[in-house]
Coordinates of C-alpha atoms in Angstrom, one line a residue:
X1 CA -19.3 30.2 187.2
X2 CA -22.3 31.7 185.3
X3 CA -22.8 35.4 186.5
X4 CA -26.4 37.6 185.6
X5 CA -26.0 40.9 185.7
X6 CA -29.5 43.0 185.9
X7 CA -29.8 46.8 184.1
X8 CA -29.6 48.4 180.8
X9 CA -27.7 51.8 181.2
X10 CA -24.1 53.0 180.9
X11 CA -23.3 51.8 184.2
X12 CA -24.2 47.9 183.1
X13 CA -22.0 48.5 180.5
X14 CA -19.6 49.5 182.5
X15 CA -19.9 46.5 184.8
X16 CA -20.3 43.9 182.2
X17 CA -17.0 44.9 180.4
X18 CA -15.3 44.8 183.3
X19 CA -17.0 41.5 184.0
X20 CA -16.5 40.3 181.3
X21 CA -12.6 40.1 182.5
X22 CA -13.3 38.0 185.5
X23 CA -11.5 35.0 186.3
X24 CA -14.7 34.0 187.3
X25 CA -15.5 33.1 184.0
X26 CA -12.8 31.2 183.2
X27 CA -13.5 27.6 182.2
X28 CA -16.4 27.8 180.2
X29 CA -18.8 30.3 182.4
X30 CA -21.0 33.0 181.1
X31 CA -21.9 36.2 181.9
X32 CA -25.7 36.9 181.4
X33 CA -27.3 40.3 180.9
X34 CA -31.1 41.0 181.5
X35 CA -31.8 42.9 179.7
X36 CA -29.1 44.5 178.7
X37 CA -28.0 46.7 175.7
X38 CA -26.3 46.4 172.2
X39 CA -23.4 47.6 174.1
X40 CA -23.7 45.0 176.5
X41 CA -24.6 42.6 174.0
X42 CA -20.8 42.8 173.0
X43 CA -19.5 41.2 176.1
X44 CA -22.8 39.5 177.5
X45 CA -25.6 37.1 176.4
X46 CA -29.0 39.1 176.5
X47 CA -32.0 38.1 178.2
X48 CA -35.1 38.8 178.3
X49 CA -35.8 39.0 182.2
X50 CA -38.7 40.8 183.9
X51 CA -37.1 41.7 187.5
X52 CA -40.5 42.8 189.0
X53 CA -41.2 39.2 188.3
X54 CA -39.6 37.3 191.3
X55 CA -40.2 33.6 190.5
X56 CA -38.9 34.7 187.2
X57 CA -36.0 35.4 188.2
X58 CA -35.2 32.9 190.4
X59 CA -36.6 30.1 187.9
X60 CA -34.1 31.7 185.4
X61 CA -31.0 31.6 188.1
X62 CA -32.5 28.3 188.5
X63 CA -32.0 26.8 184.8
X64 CA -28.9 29.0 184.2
X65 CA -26.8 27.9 187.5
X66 CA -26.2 31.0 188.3
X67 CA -23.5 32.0 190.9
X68 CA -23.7 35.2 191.1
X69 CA -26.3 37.7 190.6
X70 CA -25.1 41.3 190.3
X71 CA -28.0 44.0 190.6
X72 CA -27.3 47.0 188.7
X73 CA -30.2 49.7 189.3
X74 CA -32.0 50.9 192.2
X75 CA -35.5 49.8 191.6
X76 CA -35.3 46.3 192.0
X77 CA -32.8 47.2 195.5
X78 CA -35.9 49.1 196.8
X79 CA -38.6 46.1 195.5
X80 CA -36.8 43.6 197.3
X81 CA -35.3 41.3 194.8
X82 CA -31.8 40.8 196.6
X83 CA -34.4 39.4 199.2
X84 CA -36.0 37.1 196.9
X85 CA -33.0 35.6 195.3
X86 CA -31.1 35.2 198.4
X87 CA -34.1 33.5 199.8
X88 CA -33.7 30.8 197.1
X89 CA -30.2 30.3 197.8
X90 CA -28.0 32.4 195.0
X91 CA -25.5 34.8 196.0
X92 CA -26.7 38.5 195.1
X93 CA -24.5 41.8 195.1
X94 CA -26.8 44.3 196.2
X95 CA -28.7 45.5 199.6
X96 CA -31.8 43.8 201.0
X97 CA -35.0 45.7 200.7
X98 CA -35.0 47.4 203.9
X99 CA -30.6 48.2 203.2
X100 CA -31.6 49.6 200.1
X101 CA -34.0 52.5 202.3
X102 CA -30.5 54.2 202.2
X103 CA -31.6 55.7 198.9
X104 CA -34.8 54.7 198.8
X105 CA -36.1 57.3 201.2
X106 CA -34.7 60.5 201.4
X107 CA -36.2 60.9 205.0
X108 CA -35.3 57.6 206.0
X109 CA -31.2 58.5 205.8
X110 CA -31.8 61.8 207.4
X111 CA -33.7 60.0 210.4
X112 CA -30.3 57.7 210.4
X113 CA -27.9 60.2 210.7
X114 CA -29.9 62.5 213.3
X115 CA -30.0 59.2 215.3
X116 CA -26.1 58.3 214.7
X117 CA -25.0 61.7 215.0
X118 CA -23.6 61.5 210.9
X119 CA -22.9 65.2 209.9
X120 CA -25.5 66.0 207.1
X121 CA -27.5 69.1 206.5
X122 CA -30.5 70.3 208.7
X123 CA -33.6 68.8 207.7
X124 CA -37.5 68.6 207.8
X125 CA -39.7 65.7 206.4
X126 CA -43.1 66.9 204.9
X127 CA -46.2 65.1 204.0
X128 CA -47.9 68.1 202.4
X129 CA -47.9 70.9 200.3
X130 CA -48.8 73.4 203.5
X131 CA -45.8 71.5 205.7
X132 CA -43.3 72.2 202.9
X133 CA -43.8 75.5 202.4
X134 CA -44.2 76.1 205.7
X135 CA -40.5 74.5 206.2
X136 CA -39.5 76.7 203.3
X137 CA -40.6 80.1 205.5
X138 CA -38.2 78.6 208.2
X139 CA -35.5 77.8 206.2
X140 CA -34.9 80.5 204.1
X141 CA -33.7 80.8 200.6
X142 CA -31.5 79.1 199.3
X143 CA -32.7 75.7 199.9
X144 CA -32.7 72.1 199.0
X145 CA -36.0 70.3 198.2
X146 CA -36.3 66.6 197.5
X147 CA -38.8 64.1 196.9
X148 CA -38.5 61.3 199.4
X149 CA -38.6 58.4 196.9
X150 CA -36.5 57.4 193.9
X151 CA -37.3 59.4 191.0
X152 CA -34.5 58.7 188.4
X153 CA -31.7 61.1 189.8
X154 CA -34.6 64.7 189.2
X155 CA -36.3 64.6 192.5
X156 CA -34.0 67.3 193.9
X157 CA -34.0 70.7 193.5
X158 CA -31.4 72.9 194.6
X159 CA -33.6 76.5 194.6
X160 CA -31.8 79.4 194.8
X161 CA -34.8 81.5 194.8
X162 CA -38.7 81.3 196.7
X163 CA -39.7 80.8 193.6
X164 CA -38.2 78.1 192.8
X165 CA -38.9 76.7 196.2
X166 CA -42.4 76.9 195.6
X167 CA -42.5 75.4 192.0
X168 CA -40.6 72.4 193.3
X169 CA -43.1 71.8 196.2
X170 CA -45.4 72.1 193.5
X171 CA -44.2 69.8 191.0
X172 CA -43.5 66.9 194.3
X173 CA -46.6 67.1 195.8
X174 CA -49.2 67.5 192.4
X175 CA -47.7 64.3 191.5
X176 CA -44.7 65.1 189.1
X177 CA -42.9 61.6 190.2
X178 CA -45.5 59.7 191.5
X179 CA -45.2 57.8 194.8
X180 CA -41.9 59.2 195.2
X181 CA -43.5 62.1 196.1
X182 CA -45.8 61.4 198.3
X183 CA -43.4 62.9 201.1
X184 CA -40.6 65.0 200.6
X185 CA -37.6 66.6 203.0
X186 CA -36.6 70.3 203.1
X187 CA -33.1 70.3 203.7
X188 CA -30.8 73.4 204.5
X189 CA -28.1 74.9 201.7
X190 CA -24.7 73.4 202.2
X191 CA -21.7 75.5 200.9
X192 CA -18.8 73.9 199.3
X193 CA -17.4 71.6 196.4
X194 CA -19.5 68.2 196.2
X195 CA -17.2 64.9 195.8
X196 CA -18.2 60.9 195.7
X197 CA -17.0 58.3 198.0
X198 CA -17.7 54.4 196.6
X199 CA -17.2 51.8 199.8
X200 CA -17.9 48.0 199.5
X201 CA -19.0 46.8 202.5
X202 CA -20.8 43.2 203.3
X203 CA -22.3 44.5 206.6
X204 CA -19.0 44.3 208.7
X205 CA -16.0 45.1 206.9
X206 CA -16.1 48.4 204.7
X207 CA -13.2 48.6 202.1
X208 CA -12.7 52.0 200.6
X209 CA -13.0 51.8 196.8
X210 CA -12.6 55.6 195.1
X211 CA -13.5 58.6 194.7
X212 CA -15.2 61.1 191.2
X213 CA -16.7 64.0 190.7
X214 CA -20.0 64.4 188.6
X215 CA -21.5 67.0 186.6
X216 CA -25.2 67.0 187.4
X217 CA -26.4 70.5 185.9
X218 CA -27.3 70.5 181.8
X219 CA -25.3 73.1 180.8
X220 CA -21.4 74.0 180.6
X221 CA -20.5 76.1 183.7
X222 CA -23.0 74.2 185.8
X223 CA -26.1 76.3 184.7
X224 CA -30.0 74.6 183.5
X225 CA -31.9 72.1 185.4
X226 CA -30.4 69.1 187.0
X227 CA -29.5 65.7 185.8
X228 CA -29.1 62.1 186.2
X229 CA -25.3 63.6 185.8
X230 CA -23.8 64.9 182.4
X231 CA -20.1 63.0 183.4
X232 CA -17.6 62.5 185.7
X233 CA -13.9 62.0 186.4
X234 CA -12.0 60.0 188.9
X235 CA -10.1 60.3 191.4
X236 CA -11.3 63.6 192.8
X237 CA -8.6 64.9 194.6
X238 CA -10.6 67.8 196.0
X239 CA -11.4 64.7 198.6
X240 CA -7.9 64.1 200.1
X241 CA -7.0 61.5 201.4
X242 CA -7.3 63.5 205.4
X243 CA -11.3 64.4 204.2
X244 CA -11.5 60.6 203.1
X245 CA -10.7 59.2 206.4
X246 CA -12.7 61.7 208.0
X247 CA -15.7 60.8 205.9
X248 CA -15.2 57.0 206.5
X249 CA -14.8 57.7 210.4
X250 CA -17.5 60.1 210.7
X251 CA -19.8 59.0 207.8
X252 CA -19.6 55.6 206.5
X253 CA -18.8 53.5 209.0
X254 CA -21.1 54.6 211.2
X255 CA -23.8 53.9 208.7
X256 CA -22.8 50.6 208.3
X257 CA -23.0 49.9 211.8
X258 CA -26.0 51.9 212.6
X259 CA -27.8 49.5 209.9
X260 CA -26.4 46.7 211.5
X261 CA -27.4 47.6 214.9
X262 CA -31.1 48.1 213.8
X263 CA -31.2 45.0 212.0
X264 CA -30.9 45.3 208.7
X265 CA -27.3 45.3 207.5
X266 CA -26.0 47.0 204.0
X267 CA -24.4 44.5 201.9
X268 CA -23.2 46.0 198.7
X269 CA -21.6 49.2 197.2
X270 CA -22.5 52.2 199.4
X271 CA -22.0 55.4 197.4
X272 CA -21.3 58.7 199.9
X273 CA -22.6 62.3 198.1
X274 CA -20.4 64.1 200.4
X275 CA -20.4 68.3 200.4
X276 CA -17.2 69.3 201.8
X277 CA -17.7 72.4 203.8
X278 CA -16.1 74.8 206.1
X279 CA -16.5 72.1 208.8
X280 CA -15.6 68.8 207.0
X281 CA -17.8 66.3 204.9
X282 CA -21.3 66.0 205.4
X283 CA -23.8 63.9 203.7
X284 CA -25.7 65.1 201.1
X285 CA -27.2 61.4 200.3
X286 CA -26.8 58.2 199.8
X287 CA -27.3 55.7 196.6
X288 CA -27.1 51.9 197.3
X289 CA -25.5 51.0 194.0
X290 CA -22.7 52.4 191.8
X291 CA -23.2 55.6 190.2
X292 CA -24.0 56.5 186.4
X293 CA -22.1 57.7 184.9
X294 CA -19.3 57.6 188.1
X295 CA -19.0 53.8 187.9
X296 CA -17.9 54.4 184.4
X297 CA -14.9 56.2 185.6
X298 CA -14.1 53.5 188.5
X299 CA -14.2 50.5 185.9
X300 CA -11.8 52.1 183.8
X301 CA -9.2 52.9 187.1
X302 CA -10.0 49.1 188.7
X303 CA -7.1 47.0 188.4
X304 CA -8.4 44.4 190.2
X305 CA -10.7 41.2 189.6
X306 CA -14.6 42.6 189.2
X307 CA -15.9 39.8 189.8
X308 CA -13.9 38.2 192.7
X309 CA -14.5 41.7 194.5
X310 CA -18.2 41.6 194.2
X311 CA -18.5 37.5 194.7
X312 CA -16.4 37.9 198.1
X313 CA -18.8 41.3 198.8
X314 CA -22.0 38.9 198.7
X315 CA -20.6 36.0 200.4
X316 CA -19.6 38.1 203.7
X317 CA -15.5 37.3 203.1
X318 CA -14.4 40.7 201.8
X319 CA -11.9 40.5 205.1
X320 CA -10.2 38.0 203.7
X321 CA -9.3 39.7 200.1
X322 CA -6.9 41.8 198.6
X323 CA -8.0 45.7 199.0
X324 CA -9.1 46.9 195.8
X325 CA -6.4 48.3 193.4
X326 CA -6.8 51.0 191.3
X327 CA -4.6 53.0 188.3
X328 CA -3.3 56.3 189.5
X329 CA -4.6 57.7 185.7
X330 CA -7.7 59.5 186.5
X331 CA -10.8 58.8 184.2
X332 CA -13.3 61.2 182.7
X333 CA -16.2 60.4 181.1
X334 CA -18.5 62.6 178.9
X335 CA -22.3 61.6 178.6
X336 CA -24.0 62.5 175.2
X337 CA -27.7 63.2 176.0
X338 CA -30.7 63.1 173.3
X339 CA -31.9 67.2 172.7
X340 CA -34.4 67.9 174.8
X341 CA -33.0 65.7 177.8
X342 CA -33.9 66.3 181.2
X343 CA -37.0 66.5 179.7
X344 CA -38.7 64.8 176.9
X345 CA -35.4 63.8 175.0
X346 CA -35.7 63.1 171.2
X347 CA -35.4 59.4 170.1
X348 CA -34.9 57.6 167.4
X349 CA -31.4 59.1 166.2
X350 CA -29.1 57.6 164.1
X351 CA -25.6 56.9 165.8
X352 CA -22.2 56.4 163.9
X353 CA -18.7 56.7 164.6
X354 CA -18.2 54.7 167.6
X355 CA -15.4 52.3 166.2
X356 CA -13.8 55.3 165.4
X357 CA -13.8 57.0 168.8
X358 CA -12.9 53.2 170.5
X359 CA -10.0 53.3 168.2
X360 CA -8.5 56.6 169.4
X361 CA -8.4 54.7 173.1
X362 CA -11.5 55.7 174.4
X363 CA -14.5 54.0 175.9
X364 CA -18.0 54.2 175.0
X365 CA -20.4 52.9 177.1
X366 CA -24.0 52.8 175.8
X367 CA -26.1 54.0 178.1
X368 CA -29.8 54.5 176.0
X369 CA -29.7 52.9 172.4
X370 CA -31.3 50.8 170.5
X371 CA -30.4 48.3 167.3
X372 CA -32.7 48.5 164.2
X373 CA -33.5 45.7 162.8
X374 CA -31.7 47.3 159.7
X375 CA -28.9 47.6 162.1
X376 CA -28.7 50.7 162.5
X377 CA -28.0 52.1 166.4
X378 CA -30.3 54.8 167.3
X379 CA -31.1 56.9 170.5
X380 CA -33.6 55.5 172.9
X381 CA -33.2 57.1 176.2
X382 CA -32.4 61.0 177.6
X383 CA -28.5 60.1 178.4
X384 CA -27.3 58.1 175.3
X385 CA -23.7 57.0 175.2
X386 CA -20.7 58.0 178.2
X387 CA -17.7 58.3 176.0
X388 CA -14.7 57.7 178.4
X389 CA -10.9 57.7 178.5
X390 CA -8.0 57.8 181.0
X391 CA -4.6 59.9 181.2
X392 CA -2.1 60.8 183.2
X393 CA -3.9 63.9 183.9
X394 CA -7.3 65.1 183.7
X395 CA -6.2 67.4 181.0
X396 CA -5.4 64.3 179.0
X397 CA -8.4 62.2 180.0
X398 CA -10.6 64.8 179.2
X399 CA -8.6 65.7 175.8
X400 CA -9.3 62.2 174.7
X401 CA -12.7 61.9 175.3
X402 CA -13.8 64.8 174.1
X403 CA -11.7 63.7 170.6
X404 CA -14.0 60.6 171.1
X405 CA -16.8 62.5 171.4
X406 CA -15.8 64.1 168.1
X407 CA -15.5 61.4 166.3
X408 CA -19.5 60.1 166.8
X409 CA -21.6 61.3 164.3
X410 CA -24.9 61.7 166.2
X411 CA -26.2 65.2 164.9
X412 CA -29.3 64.6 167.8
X413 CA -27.5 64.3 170.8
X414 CA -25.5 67.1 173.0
X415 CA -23.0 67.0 175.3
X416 CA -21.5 69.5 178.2
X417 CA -17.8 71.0 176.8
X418 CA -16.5 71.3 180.3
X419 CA -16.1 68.0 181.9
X420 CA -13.3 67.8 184.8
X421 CA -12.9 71.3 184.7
X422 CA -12.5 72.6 188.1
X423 CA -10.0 69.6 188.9
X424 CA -8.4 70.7 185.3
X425 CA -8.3 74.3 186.4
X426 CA -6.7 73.2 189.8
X427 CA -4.3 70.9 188.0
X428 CA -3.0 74.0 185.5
X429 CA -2.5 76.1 188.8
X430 CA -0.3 73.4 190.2
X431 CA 3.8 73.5 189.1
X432 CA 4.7 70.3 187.6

């Protein structure tokens, strides 16, 4: 079978490595990439693919045979092209356009879970600078703001003062991310430790995949502005395995079947932001495709067949497959960012070391770089290369990735120092 993956970040990587592995491919097929990255490059062939172009698409699915199309980012979820290649007959992993509303309106979940009673945060949906911070007066400080759209994980901001509150109205409704902000929701403060929940479902049966932990803030300690995330870990066993049932009884299933009921059901990988509080988990958001840098940490803990998984996912069989199975070795995963990332990062870069930090054991996943055509690699993007390992702890996973880390020469990128480390401070409180 020929399989085309769409996306060019860390997570792509991520998923063409471990696609790369699929019995899928056995017998001459190949895995295509559009368009990919030279990290991708190493396990896929690269394409040049316009996905805003439909017919393009389909026309290349067309020539290629393709059996499988996996859909990487978000964009092309909320434009519609699961829709569009479905309509021509290929099998897609990934939500329909109106599915993908999960993430692609802020307002749209919240409306959701008021309706299927899903515990989430209080909430108000503004269309205008005056409503906001009118909703702010109500609400009281702190409080969340977000842009109702997708705006490349920095739509939210979590303001601890009314200064901040008013900035980020500001920013959202003078046009900071575009049409994403053209409404926005004011959502109450939530106190307690956020965790990740990853579900496939193909509209009726919802298998539980895993749980991480990601590091959204800049700077060590959680401190600066947030991120697309700065890394992760896996499992994260602040979400037992009591708070996970409760979340897929109280949270995702009833998702699942309140999109089904409405008419438009979820097929794909539903990905839970859950704050766990005082009174169990609540929603903080949905995404309708696997995290970045989080699905880092799940390919490296899968131990089963990728591609089977997400084949069976898109042909409405996962009933009749093997759960999931996954290492009991957590993952972490340490992004290195250009300087001046979240916001105008510094490209261009030069990038060395990486055989040396694979060779240690680690992973690195590119996630923003580019090949010269002197062949050297070089920094393209804000978050540049997720540099990930496993262990039998998260001490040691996070040990070895950060002796990956130091093994890159890249004297333009950063990282955060303190990956894991609540689950590593709970793990060095904890007799062995």
């Amino acid at each position: 079978m020929n399989i085309l993956l769409l996306g060019s970040g860390g997570r792509e990587h991520a998923l063409a490595w471990k696609l790369a592995q699929s019995s899928l491919l056995h017998g001459g097929g190949t895995l295509y990439a559009a368009p990919g990255n030279p990290g991708i490059a190493a396990h896929a062939t690269l394409v040049n693919l316009d996905v805003t172009d439909h017919a393009a698409a389909i026309a290349f699915c067309e020539a290629q045979r393709i059996g499988l199309v996996v859909v990487g980012p978000e964009a092309p979820l909320v434009d519609g092209l699961a829709d569009s290649l479905r309509g021509a007959g290929f099998a897609v992993f990934g939500p329909s356009k109106l599915a993908a509303q999960l993430e692609g309106s802020k307002g749209f979940t919240k409306d959701l879970c008021a309706r299927a009673d899903i515990p989430t945060a209080g909430y108000q949906r503004v269309t205008s600078r005056d409503g906001a911070l009118a909703a702010l007066d109500a609400f009281g400080i702190p409080v969340v703001i977000k842009a109702d759209g997708l705006a490349a994980g920095k739509g939210v901001t979590v303001a601890m003062t009314r200064a901040e509150a008013d900035e980020a109205v500001d920013d959202i409704f003078a046009g900071r991310f575009g049409s994403a902000g053209a409404e926005a929701v004011i959502e109450e403060f939530l106190e307690g430790e956020e965790a990740s929940f990853f579900a496939l479902t193909d509209g009726a049966t919802i298998v539980p995949l895993a749980s991480a932990q990601d590091h959204k803030r800049v700077g060590d300690g959680d401190t600066g502005p947030n991120t697309g995330g700065m890394g992760a870990y896996s499992p994260a066993r602040v979400l037992t395995p009591e708070l996970e049932g409760e979340a897929m009884v109280r949270i995702v299933a009833p998702t699942v079947k309140a999109m089904a009921d409405a008419g438009m059901p979820y097929s794909g990988v539903l990905y839970a932001g859950l704050m766990l509080t005082r009174d169990g988990p609540k929603l903080i958001e949905y995404n309708a495709r696997f995290g970045d840098p989080e699905c880092q940490v799940l390919m490296m803990r899968l131990e089963s067949d990728l591609g089977e998984l997400l084949l069976a996912c898109a042909e409405n069989r996962l009933a009749a497959i093997e759960p999931p199975r996954f290492s009991d070795d957590p993952a972490l995963t340490v992004v290195m960012a250009a300087q001046g990332y979240p916001g105008t990062p510094q490209k261009g870069g030069r990038i060395d070391g990486i055989p040396a930090a694979e060779a240690a054991g680690a992973r690195v996943f590119h996630a923003g770089t580019a090949l010269g055509i002197d062949g050297v690699l070089t920094a393209s993007g804000g978050r540049v290369l997720n540099v990930t390992a496993r262990g039998r702890t998260v001490a040691e996973a996070q040990a070895a990735a950060y002796a990956a880390v130091d093994a890159i020469t890249a004297p333009e990128l950063f990282c955060r120092r303190d990956i894991g480390w609540r689950e590593v401070e709970r793990e060095s409180a904890t007799p062995a």
